[in-house]
Short mmCIF file of C-alpha atoms in Angstrom, two decimals:
data_model
loop_
_atom_site.label_atom_id
_atom_site.label_comp_id
_atom_site.label_asym_id
_atom_site.label_seq_id
_atom_site.Cartn_x
_atom_site.Cartn_y
_atom_site.Cartn_z
CA MET O 1 40.83 188.11 -29.85
CA ASP O 2 42.28 185.62 -32.45
CA ALA O 3 39.02 183.81 -32.62
CA ARG O 4 37.12 186.97 -33.08
CA LEU O 5 39.64 188.16 -35.69
CA ILE O 6 39.21 184.87 -37.76
CA THR O 7 35.54 185.08 -37.64
CA VAL O 8 35.25 188.64 -38.91
CA ALA O 9 37.97 187.87 -41.60
CA LYS O 10 36.08 184.87 -42.81
CA THR O 11 32.96 186.96 -43.23
CA VAL O 12 34.85 189.50 -45.19
CA LEU O 13 36.70 187.18 -47.45
CA ASN O 14 33.64 184.96 -48.37
CA SER O 15 32.55 187.45 -50.88
CA ARG O 16 36.15 187.86 -52.36
CA LEU O 17 37.12 184.20 -53.05
CA GLN O 18 36.43 184.59 -56.81
CA ASP O 19 38.68 187.62 -56.89
CA LEU O 20 41.42 185.67 -55.22
CA HIS O 21 41.02 182.82 -57.57
CA ASN O 22 41.17 185.13 -60.46
CA ALA O 23 44.53 186.81 -59.18
CA GLU O 24 45.96 183.19 -58.65
CA ALA O 25 47.11 184.30 -55.20
CA CYS O 26 47.02 183.09 -51.71
CA LEU O 27 45.87 185.29 -48.72
CA PHE O 28 47.01 184.77 -45.15
CA LEU O 29 45.71 186.27 -41.84
CA THR O 30 48.20 186.38 -38.81
CA ASN O 31 47.69 187.71 -35.36
CA SER O 32 49.78 190.39 -33.83
CA ALA O 33 52.69 188.10 -33.04
CA GLY O 34 52.89 187.08 -36.82
CA VAL O 35 51.51 183.64 -36.36
CA ILE O 36 49.22 182.40 -39.47
CA LEU O 37 45.85 182.05 -38.23
CA HIS O 38 44.11 181.28 -41.41
CA GLN O 39 44.69 180.96 -45.16
CA TRP O 40 42.54 181.38 -48.22
CA SER O 41 43.69 179.63 -51.51
CA GLY O 42 43.27 181.00 -55.06
CA ASP O 43 45.94 178.63 -56.36
CA THR O 44 46.23 175.14 -54.93
CA SER O 45 49.80 174.64 -56.57
CA LEU O 46 50.98 177.92 -55.10
CA MET O 47 49.60 177.13 -51.69
CA ALA O 48 51.64 173.76 -51.83
CA GLN O 49 54.79 175.64 -52.86
CA LEU O 50 54.22 178.09 -49.80
CA ALA O 51 53.69 175.17 -47.45
CA LYS O 52 57.17 173.73 -48.09
CA LEU O 53 58.38 177.15 -46.97
CA ASP O 54 56.51 176.98 -43.65
CA VAL O 55 53.95 179.52 -44.87
CA GLU O 56 50.86 177.95 -43.61
CA PRO O 57 48.65 178.24 -40.48
CA GLY O 58 50.53 177.64 -37.29
CA PHE O 59 53.82 179.12 -38.51
CA LEU O 60 55.41 182.48 -37.69
CA VAL O 61 55.73 184.99 -40.61
CA SER O 62 57.88 187.80 -39.34
CA GLU O 63 61.02 189.57 -40.48
CA MET O 64 63.01 187.59 -37.71
CA THR O 65 62.15 184.19 -39.30
CA LEU O 66 61.70 184.84 -42.94
CA GLY O 67 63.59 188.16 -43.60
CA THR O 68 62.05 191.03 -45.66
CA THR O 69 58.62 190.03 -46.65
CA SER O 70 55.02 191.55 -46.27
CA GLY O 71 55.18 190.13 -42.89
CA SER O 72 57.48 193.01 -42.13
CA THR O 73 54.38 195.12 -41.83
CA LEU O 74 53.99 193.94 -38.20
CA ILE O 75 57.42 195.77 -37.45
CA THR O 76 57.01 198.99 -39.56
CA ARG O 77 53.14 199.24 -38.80
CA THR O 78 52.90 200.54 -42.51
CA PRO O 79 51.64 198.82 -45.86
CA THR O 80 54.48 196.75 -47.37
CA PHE O 81 54.83 195.57 -50.97
CA VAL O 82 57.87 193.35 -51.83
CA ARG O 83 58.57 192.05 -55.26
CA GLY O 84 60.54 189.19 -56.34
CA PRO O 85 64.20 189.72 -55.79
CA GLU O 86 63.37 192.39 -53.16
CA HIS O 87 62.82 189.71 -50.72
CA PHE O 88 65.68 189.23 -48.20
CA GLY O 89 65.29 185.41 -48.46
CA ALA O 90 66.28 183.77 -51.81
CA GLN O 91 63.63 181.25 -51.42
CA PHE O 92 60.92 184.01 -51.82
CA SER O 93 62.54 185.68 -54.92
CA ARG O 94 59.89 183.89 -57.10
CA PHE O 95 57.02 185.46 -55.26
CA THR O 96 55.54 188.90 -54.56
CA SER O 97 54.06 189.70 -51.25
CA ALA O 98 51.75 192.60 -50.15
CA GLY O 99 50.37 193.18 -46.63
CA THR O 100 49.23 195.77 -43.92
CA VAL O 101 48.30 195.52 -40.09
CA ILE O 102 44.99 195.26 -38.70
CA THR O 103 44.21 197.81 -35.93
CA HIS O 104 41.46 197.25 -33.62
CA PRO O 105 39.19 200.32 -33.77
CA VAL O 106 38.43 200.28 -30.28
CA LEU O 107 41.38 199.15 -28.48
CA ARG O 108 43.66 201.00 -30.98
CA LYS O 109 46.38 198.40 -31.10
CA VAL O 110 47.55 196.13 -33.81
CA VAL O 111 45.77 192.79 -33.59
CA GLY O 112 46.99 191.16 -36.78
CA SER O 113 47.92 191.48 -40.53
CA VAL O 114 46.61 190.40 -44.00
CA ASN O 115 49.24 189.26 -46.44
CA LEU O 116 48.70 188.43 -50.02
CA ILE O 117 51.28 186.26 -52.01
CA CYS O 118 51.49 185.60 -55.59
CA ARG O 119 53.98 184.46 -58.19
CA PHE O 120 56.34 187.28 -59.32
CA ARG O 121 55.15 186.91 -62.90
CA ASP O 122 51.63 187.61 -61.76
CA THR O 123 52.46 190.75 -59.80
CA SER O 124 49.83 193.53 -59.90
CA PRO O 125 50.33 197.04 -58.95
CA LEU O 126 46.84 196.90 -57.50
CA ALA O 127 47.65 194.08 -54.97
CA LEU O 128 48.46 196.33 -52.02
CA SER O 129 45.45 198.46 -52.42
CA TRP O 130 43.36 195.41 -52.64
CA VAL O 131 44.88 194.11 -49.27
CA CYS O 132 44.38 197.51 -47.58
CA GLU O 133 40.77 197.47 -48.76
CA ILE O 134 40.23 194.03 -47.09
CA VAL O 135 41.77 195.17 -43.89
CA SER O 136 39.51 198.14 -43.94
CA GLU O 137 36.53 195.95 -44.09
CA ILE O 138 37.94 193.57 -41.44
CA GLU O 139 38.44 196.80 -39.10
CA ARG O 140 34.87 197.80 -39.71
CA GLY O 141 33.74 194.27 -38.99
CA LEU O 142 35.79 194.43 -35.60
CA LEU O 143 34.14 197.71 -34.74
CA GLU O 144 30.67 196.50 -35.42
CA ALA O 145 31.47 193.33 -33.31
CA SER O 146 33.03 195.36 -30.51
CA THR O 147 30.41 198.09 -30.50
CA LYS O 148 27.73 195.43 -30.27
CA SER O 149 29.24 193.73 -27.37
CA GLU O 150 30.06 197.03 -25.59
CA GLN O 151 26.65 198.34 -26.06
CA LEU O 152 25.03 195.05 -24.81
CA LEU O 153 27.30 195.37 -21.89
CA MET O 154 26.63 199.10 -21.25
CA GLN O 155 22.76 198.40 -21.67
CA GLY O 156 22.97 195.59 -18.85
CA PHE O 157 24.99 197.95 -16.65
CA LEU O 158 22.47 200.87 -17.06
CA VAL O 159 19.60 198.38 -16.22
CA GLU O 160 21.22 197.52 -12.94
CA ASN O 161 22.33 201.05 -12.29
CA ARG O 162 18.82 202.49 -12.12
CA ASP O 163 19.36 203.03 -8.40
CA ALA O 164 22.98 204.63 -8.27
CA ARG O 165 23.25 204.08 -4.57
CA HIS O 166 23.88 200.38 -5.01
CA PRO O 167 27.27 199.20 -6.29
CA VAL O 168 27.22 197.91 -9.96
CA VAL O 169 30.07 196.45 -11.91
CA ALA O 170 30.21 195.37 -15.47
CA VAL O 171 33.05 193.24 -16.58
CA SER O 172 33.97 192.23 -20.08
CA GLU O 173 37.01 190.68 -21.78
CA GLN O 174 38.98 193.92 -21.72
CA THR O 175 36.71 196.33 -19.68
CA VAL O 176 35.60 197.10 -16.10
CA VAL O 177 32.87 199.68 -15.62
CA THR O 178 31.67 200.72 -12.14
CA ASN O 179 29.34 203.24 -10.83
CA ALA O 180 30.40 205.65 -8.06
CA ALA O 181 28.99 203.44 -5.36
CA ALA O 182 31.19 200.65 -6.49
CA ALA O 183 34.20 202.68 -7.08
CA ARG O 184 34.08 203.70 -3.51
CA LEU O 185 33.60 200.18 -2.29
CA LEU O 186 36.40 198.51 -4.34
CA GLY O 187 40.20 198.74 -4.12
CA SER O 188 42.88 197.72 -6.67
CA VAL O 189 43.21 194.30 -5.25
CA ASP O 190 39.18 193.72 -5.52
CA GLN O 191 39.41 194.53 -9.22
CA LEU O 192 41.63 191.46 -9.56
CA MET O 193 39.29 189.34 -7.47
CA LEU O 194 36.24 190.66 -9.71
CA TRP O 195 37.95 189.45 -12.84
CA GLU O 196 38.55 186.05 -11.34
CA PHE O 197 34.95 186.02 -9.95
CA ALA O 198 33.64 186.86 -13.20
CA SER O 199 35.76 184.22 -15.06
CA LYS O 200 34.17 181.60 -12.85
CA ILE O 201 30.78 182.63 -13.37
CA VAL O 202 31.33 182.48 -17.16
CA ALA O 203 32.76 178.88 -16.76
CA ASP O 204 30.01 177.75 -14.28
CA PRO O 205 26.91 180.18 -13.41
CA ARG O 206 26.30 178.22 -10.36
CA LYS O 207 29.28 180.02 -8.72
CA ALA O 208 27.35 183.26 -8.80
CA THR O 209 25.76 182.00 -5.54
CA ASP O 210 28.99 182.09 -3.69
CA PRO O 211 29.81 185.44 -1.61
CA LEU O 212 32.69 187.44 -2.65
CA VAL O 213 35.15 188.74 0.06
CA LEU O 214 36.84 191.86 -0.70
CA GLY O 215 40.42 192.74 0.14
CA ASP O 216 39.48 194.56 3.37
CA GLY O 217 37.70 191.45 4.51
CA MET O 218 34.18 192.70 3.87
CA ALA O 219 31.76 190.12 2.29
CA VAL O 220 29.31 191.11 -0.34
CA ASP O 221 26.55 189.22 -1.93
CA VAL O 222 26.78 189.20 -5.67
CA ARG O 223 23.78 189.07 -8.01
CA CYS O 224 25.05 188.23 -11.58
CA ARG O 225 23.71 188.37 -15.00
CA SER O 226 25.78 187.12 -18.18
CA ILE O 227 25.60 189.31 -21.14
CA MET O 228 25.30 187.38 -24.33
CA ASN O 229 26.25 188.41 -27.82
CA ASP O 230 24.87 185.88 -30.14
CA MET O 231 26.05 182.55 -28.65
CA SER O 232 29.14 183.85 -26.77
CA VAL O 233 29.48 185.74 -23.29
CA ALA O 234 30.08 189.44 -23.88
CA GLY O 235 30.46 190.12 -20.25
CA VAL O 236 29.10 189.82 -16.81
CA VAL O 237 27.12 192.56 -14.80
CA MET O 238 27.40 192.23 -11.09
CA ASN O 239 25.11 194.06 -8.46
CA LEU O 240 27.10 194.12 -5.12
CA LYS O 241 25.41 194.26 -1.76
CA ARG O 242 27.20 194.31 1.42
CA VAL O 243 26.49 191.46 3.87
CA PRO O 244 24.68 192.92 6.83
CA ALA O 245 26.84 193.27 9.94
CA PRO O 246 25.37 191.53 13.25
CA SER O 247 23.08 193.60 15.19
CA ARG O 248 24.50 195.54 18.14
CA SER O 249 22.76 193.16 20.70
CA ALA O 250 24.05 190.16 18.78
CA ARG O 251 27.73 191.42 18.53
CA ILE O 252 30.39 189.76 20.73
CA PRO O 253 32.27 191.96 23.21
CA ALA O 254 35.36 193.42 21.77
CA HIS O 255 38.77 191.67 22.28
CA GLU O 256 42.18 192.74 22.32
CA PRO O 257 43.74 192.62 18.73
CA ILE O 258 45.50 189.52 17.93
CA LEU O 259 47.87 188.24 15.37
CA THR O 260 48.70 191.75 14.41
CA SER O 261 52.31 190.77 13.45
CA LEU O 262 50.92 188.19 10.76
CA ILE O 263 49.35 189.17 7.34
CA GLY O 264 45.75 188.83 6.94
CA THR O 265 42.43 190.78 6.61
CA GLY O 266 40.09 188.61 4.84
CA ALA O 267 36.79 187.11 6.34
CA GLN O 268 38.37 183.66 7.14
CA TRP O 269 41.45 185.26 8.82
CA GLN O 270 39.30 187.56 10.76
CA THR O 271 37.09 184.59 11.94
CA LEU O 272 40.32 182.94 13.04
CA CYS O 273 41.33 185.96 15.07
CA GLU O 274 37.91 186.11 16.62
CA ARG O 275 37.95 182.59 17.83
CA LEU O 276 41.48 182.87 19.15
CA SER O 277 40.47 186.00 21.12
CA ARG O 278 37.51 184.24 22.70
CA ALA O 279 39.93 181.34 23.75
CA SER O 280 42.86 183.51 24.70
CA LYS O 281 42.88 182.37 28.31
CA THR O 282 42.83 178.57 27.46
CA SER O 283 45.16 176.00 25.91
CA LEU O 284 44.78 175.77 22.24
CA LEU O 285 45.02 173.05 19.53
CA LEU O 286 45.43 174.57 16.13
CA VAL O 287 44.53 172.31 13.20
CA GLY O 288 45.00 172.67 9.65
CA ASP O 289 46.67 171.37 6.42
CA PRO O 290 50.40 171.53 5.76
CA GLY O 291 51.90 174.96 5.47
CA VAL O 292 48.82 177.18 6.46
CA GLY O 293 50.99 178.88 9.15
CA LYS O 294 49.86 176.94 12.23
CA GLY O 295 53.42 177.28 13.78
CA ALA O 296 53.42 181.17 12.87
CA VAL O 297 50.06 181.63 14.54
CA ALA O 298 51.07 179.79 17.72
CA ASP O 299 54.30 181.72 17.92
CA ALA O 300 52.33 185.00 17.60
CA ILE O 301 50.01 184.02 20.32
CA ALA O 302 52.59 182.67 22.63
CA GLY O 303 54.91 185.68 22.44
CA PRO O 304 58.79 185.81 22.54
CA SER O 305 59.33 184.31 25.97
CA ALA O 306 57.35 180.99 25.26
CA VAL O 307 59.10 177.60 25.40
CA VAL O 308 58.89 176.14 22.07
CA LEU O 309 59.05 172.21 21.56
CA ASP O 310 58.65 170.18 18.37
CA ALA O 311 57.04 166.73 19.07
CA ALA O 312 58.75 165.57 15.81
CA ASP O 313 62.06 165.75 17.60
CA ALA O 314 60.77 163.77 20.70
CA SER O 315 62.52 160.74 19.62
CA THR O 316 65.09 161.57 22.50
CA GLY O 317 62.47 160.23 24.82
CA GLN O 318 63.16 161.19 28.50
CA ASP O 319 64.97 164.30 27.71
CA TRP O 320 62.26 165.68 25.70
CA LEU O 321 59.84 164.71 28.27
CA GLY O 322 61.79 166.35 30.94
CA GLN O 323 61.72 169.64 29.11
CA LEU O 324 58.06 169.43 28.68
CA ASP O 325 57.47 168.77 32.41
CA ASP O 326 59.70 171.54 33.52
CA ALA O 327 57.98 174.02 31.23
CA LEU O 328 54.54 172.90 32.14
CA GLN O 329 55.25 173.62 36.01
CA ARG O 330 55.95 177.35 35.23
CA ARG O 331 52.75 179.32 36.22
CA GLY O 332 51.79 181.65 33.35
CA GLN O 333 54.33 180.23 30.97
CA ALA O 334 53.20 179.65 27.57
CA VAL O 335 54.46 176.42 26.00
CA VAL O 336 54.22 175.77 22.34
CA ILE O 337 54.30 172.19 21.01
CA LYS O 338 54.56 171.93 17.33
CA HIS O 339 53.45 168.84 15.35
CA ILE O 340 51.90 167.32 18.36
CA ASP O 341 50.22 164.69 15.95
CA ARG O 342 53.91 163.48 15.14
CA LEU O 343 54.59 162.44 18.84
CA PRO O 344 55.95 159.01 18.97
CA THR O 345 53.33 156.53 20.10
CA ALA O 346 55.65 155.44 23.01
CA LEU O 347 55.40 158.91 24.56
CA VAL O 348 51.64 159.69 24.04
CA GLN O 349 50.50 158.40 27.39
CA SER O 350 53.29 160.12 29.22
CA VAL O 351 52.56 163.49 27.50
CA ALA O 352 48.80 163.08 28.29
CA VAL O 353 49.54 162.51 31.93
CA LEU O 354 51.78 165.58 31.96
CA MET O 355 49.37 167.81 30.54
CA THR O 356 46.55 166.62 32.78
CA ARG O 357 48.66 167.15 35.83
CA HIS O 358 49.67 170.63 35.03
CA GLN O 359 46.56 171.75 33.14
CA ASN O 360 45.91 174.87 35.30
CA VAL O 361 49.50 176.02 35.45
CA ALA O 362 51.06 176.64 32.06
CA LYS O 363 49.18 177.57 28.73
CA VAL O 364 49.83 175.04 25.97
CA ILE O 365 49.41 176.15 22.42
CA ALA O 366 49.90 173.04 20.07
CA THR O 367 49.72 172.46 16.28
CA SER O 368 48.44 169.45 14.46
CA GLY O 369 47.42 168.10 11.22
CA ALA O 370 45.06 165.66 12.95
CA TRP O 371 41.73 166.50 14.64
CA PRO O 372 40.92 164.79 18.13
CA HIS O 373 38.63 161.87 18.15
CA ASP O 374 39.46 160.87 14.65
CA GLY O 375 41.27 157.57 15.43
CA HIS O 376 44.84 159.00 15.31
CA THR O 377 47.60 157.51 17.35
CA THR O 378 48.03 160.67 19.39
CA ASP O 379 44.37 160.91 20.24
CA ASP O 380 44.99 160.55 23.88
CA VAL O 381 46.85 163.85 23.80
CA LEU O 382 44.61 165.67 21.16
CA ALA O 383 41.55 164.94 23.23
CA ARG O 384 42.85 167.00 26.12
CA PHE O 385 42.23 170.13 24.11
CA VAL O 386 38.61 171.01 24.43
CA SER O 387 37.98 173.31 21.35
CA PRO O 388 40.44 172.89 18.33
CA ILE O 389 40.59 175.99 16.08
CA LEU O 390 41.00 175.54 12.35
CA VAL O 391 43.65 177.60 10.44
CA PRO O 392 42.17 178.34 7.10
CA THR O 393 43.88 177.14 3.90
CA LEU O 394 45.40 179.66 1.38
CA SER O 395 42.65 179.00 -1.15
CA GLU O 396 40.24 179.90 1.53
CA ARG O 397 41.76 183.23 2.02
CA VAL O 398 42.78 184.11 -1.55
CA GLU O 399 41.92 187.90 -0.77
CA ASP O 400 45.10 187.92 1.36
CA LEU O 401 47.23 186.59 -1.51
CA PRO O 402 48.37 190.01 -2.76
CA ALA O 403 49.49 191.18 0.76
CA LEU O 404 51.20 187.77 1.41
CA VAL O 405 53.08 188.14 -1.91
CA ASN O 406 54.18 191.60 -1.06
CA HIS O 407 55.33 190.61 2.36
CA PHE O 408 57.40 187.66 1.06
CA THR O 409 58.85 189.73 -1.58
CA ALA O 410 60.05 192.34 1.00
CA LEU O 411 61.62 189.35 2.76
CA HIS O 412 63.50 187.93 -0.17
CA GLN O 413 64.28 190.67 -2.49
CA ASN O 414 67.48 192.47 -2.96
CA ALA O 415 67.18 195.87 -1.30
CA ASP O 416 69.08 197.41 -4.26
CA ARG O 417 66.72 195.82 -6.89
CA PRO O 418 63.01 196.07 -5.65
CA VAL O 419 60.50 194.37 -7.61
CA ARG O 420 56.80 194.72 -8.18
CA TRP O 421 54.12 191.98 -9.10
CA MET O 422 51.91 192.74 -12.21
CA SER O 423 48.20 192.08 -11.97
CA ASP O 424 48.44 189.07 -14.38
CA ALA O 425 50.99 187.36 -12.20
CA LEU O 426 48.74 187.83 -9.11
CA GLN O 427 45.87 186.63 -11.03
CA ALA O 428 47.82 183.40 -12.18
CA LEU O 429 48.87 182.74 -8.54
CA SER O 430 45.33 183.16 -7.44
CA ARG O 431 44.32 180.20 -9.69
CA ILE O 432 46.78 177.72 -8.15
CA GLU O 433 45.51 175.11 -5.58
CA TRP O 434 48.57 175.48 -3.38
CA PRO O 435 48.83 172.09 -1.59
CA ASP O 436 51.53 173.56 0.79
CA ASN O 437 49.55 176.57 1.30
CA VAL O 438 51.33 179.89 2.53
CA ALA O 439 54.72 177.96 2.80
CA GLY O 440 54.48 176.82 -0.90
CA LEU O 441 53.57 180.46 -1.91
CA GLU O 442 56.77 181.96 0.00
CA ARG O 443 59.06 179.31 -1.92
CA VAL O 444 57.48 180.36 -5.17
CA VAL O 445 57.95 184.02 -4.39
CA ALA O 446 61.52 183.64 -3.20
CA ARG O 447 62.27 181.62 -6.17
CA VAL O 448 60.82 184.11 -8.73
CA VAL O 449 62.21 187.18 -6.91
CA ALA O 450 65.72 185.63 -6.96
CA ASN O 451 65.54 185.13 -10.66
CA ALA O 452 63.83 188.26 -11.66
CA ASP O 453 65.62 190.08 -14.47
CA PHE O 454 63.40 193.10 -14.39
CA GLU O 455 61.55 195.42 -11.94
CA TYR O 456 58.10 194.04 -12.97
CA ILE O 457 57.23 190.34 -12.50
CA GLY O 458 54.59 189.08 -14.80
CA ALA O 459 52.83 185.71 -15.30
CA ARG O 460 55.40 184.73 -17.83
CA ASP O 461 58.06 185.01 -14.97
CA LEU O 462 56.39 182.20 -12.96
CA PRO O 463 58.13 178.69 -12.72
CA ALA O 464 57.26 176.38 -15.64
CA GLN O 465 55.78 173.75 -13.36
CA LEU O 466 53.05 176.23 -12.31
CA ALA O 467 52.01 177.04 -15.80
CA SER O 468 49.63 174.03 -16.04
CA GLN O 469 47.72 175.23 -12.87
CA THR O 470 47.28 179.00 -14.24
CA SER O 471 45.15 177.67 -17.37
CA ARG O 472 41.59 179.03 -17.57
CA ARG O 473 40.38 175.52 -18.14
CA ARG O 474 41.15 172.20 -16.20
CA LEU O 475 43.92 170.30 -17.84
CA GLY O 476 44.40 166.43 -17.80
CA GLY O 477 47.56 164.69 -16.60
CA LEU O 478 49.16 164.44 -20.00
CA GLU O 479 48.21 168.08 -20.78
CA LYS O 480 49.90 169.41 -17.62
CA ALA O 481 53.01 167.47 -18.51
CA GLU O 482 53.02 169.13 -21.88
CA VAL O 483 52.37 172.66 -20.54
CA THR O 484 55.45 172.15 -18.07
CA ALA O 485 57.75 170.94 -21.00
CA ILE O 486 56.73 173.68 -23.28
CA VAL O 487 57.14 176.63 -20.71
CA ASP O 488 60.40 175.16 -19.58
CA ALA O 489 61.62 175.03 -23.15
CA LEU O 490 60.52 178.65 -23.77
CA HIS O 491 62.22 179.66 -20.63
CA ASN O 492 65.50 177.99 -21.63
CA ALA O 493 65.28 179.51 -25.10
CA GLY O 494 64.71 183.01 -23.85
CA GLY O 495 61.31 183.17 -25.40
CA ASN O 496 62.64 182.11 -28.74
CA LYS O 497 59.82 179.69 -30.05
CA HIS O 498 61.97 178.27 -32.99
CA GLN O 499 64.70 177.23 -30.43
CA ALA O 500 62.00 175.96 -28.00
CA ALA O 501 60.41 173.82 -30.71
CA ALA O 502 63.72 172.38 -31.77
CA ALA O 503 64.72 171.54 -28.20
CA LEU O 504 61.26 169.64 -27.94
CA GLY O 505 61.60 167.88 -31.08
CA ILE O 506 58.52 169.20 -32.71
CA ALA O 507 57.56 171.36 -35.64
CA ARG O 508 57.17 175.15 -34.93
CA SER O 509 53.69 175.03 -36.16
CA THR O 510 52.93 172.27 -33.65
CA LEU O 511 54.40 174.33 -30.82
CA TYR O 512 52.15 177.16 -31.78
CA ARG O 513 49.01 175.15 -32.08
CA LYS O 514 49.68 173.57 -28.56
CA MET O 515 50.39 177.01 -27.03
CA ARG O 516 47.02 178.15 -28.12
CA THR O 517 45.26 174.87 -27.22
CA LEU O 518 46.63 174.67 -23.85
CA GLY O 519 46.32 178.40 -22.94
CA ILE O 520 49.89 178.99 -22.22
CA ASP O 521 49.94 182.43 -23.59
CA LEU O 522 48.43 184.53 -20.95
CA ASN O 523 46.98 187.69 -22.54
CA GLU O 524 45.27 190.92 -21.12
CA SER O 525 41.74 189.23 -21.15
CA THR O 526 39.69 188.95 -18.13
CA PHE O 527 38.31 185.50 -19.00
#
């Protein structure tokens, strides 16, 4: 929004620069937070004086930082005219300032302000009316720009919606439009996924070939078309089509429900359940990255009466082997061996012999981070399992993330202080790579819930070290370190940017500039 505001304001002011020069004044454009985005100078010496008072692009102009000035219009939401000594700060007693807010004509919210500053001796009673006139033109420009983008988006939507039987969704920076077929198909979680899907398409159109898996596990093919407004993307129109289910003759006979105690409904999770159901009578090797939930899956399959051993604890040697030998001799007994790939090399051959000897007695369910026949030190044991089953990573089942977050929140929150996650926080979490997968997600949820001050958790409440991973663009190593340091300073300062800048040892204008460049301030936009 800031970029669009600057573009429109420049167009409006280009024809008024001579008037500004004649008035020997300077004009400043701010965003809704009071940060100066752009300046126009009608008097270079006046501009230099104001720069010494931190009135220049990148700095904050508000009542909290400068006292009563025309910047107060962002608080009062009314035109403000402050003459010389009327300024709260003595440093501004030599100036007169006039300002008023810019209200977006479509969004109906304040998106910025225009402020004129001149020397007190040059005060004109027409200054405020001139500023209001400029703002009116900027608002008309925003209306024209927004109307054009929205018209283009709606035109694209209507073209795809000629046959209303097919689900069609149009997504822009601030808007989601669906037809009735899409509304019936999509849930609240799916809207979040559509936003992320659209943002990936804008960044890389080749992503449009990837299937989209909805929250209930249904896969849909997506045909996308980017809607362009001049040289920028105004939105994306998506035509959704259900992936055909297998024919009745090709379907696999139904199995008993499995993993019902665990969280998951997405396509990857359903594939896992299907494979486990087929192999329910045989010994199983569950393979996957750290934290994907291999142990939880093994426990769920084995049941509460299973004997559970951890190969990582097998350093006790004969005692551990004795427990395994005893468990494997119980007919019908389920034996869970976790981290079997961590089995000490000295015990590998003995365990392989025991498993071969009792292979038709007990059912073994093992977890491993290594695959059989991959040259691992425990390959003699891993090779005893005929068909290893892969447990998907969290990034492969992102459609399950909201349900997992809610589950972990219920586990870790104080029953007297329930909390809810906002969509921007869930969207931010969905952008993280999660090297520790579900286990890492649970740790983050537990930490955020424990530190939550309010009922609702937003993206700003996420740990500082995650901020660099939630940016819309890929950051380099140094940029990631900068983001972590800035967000940590902001958290410690309670959101006060002046204090955060001081703690970081940088100018406030530098802090604002870096926040914009690094994309730290998550706003309400889709892309």
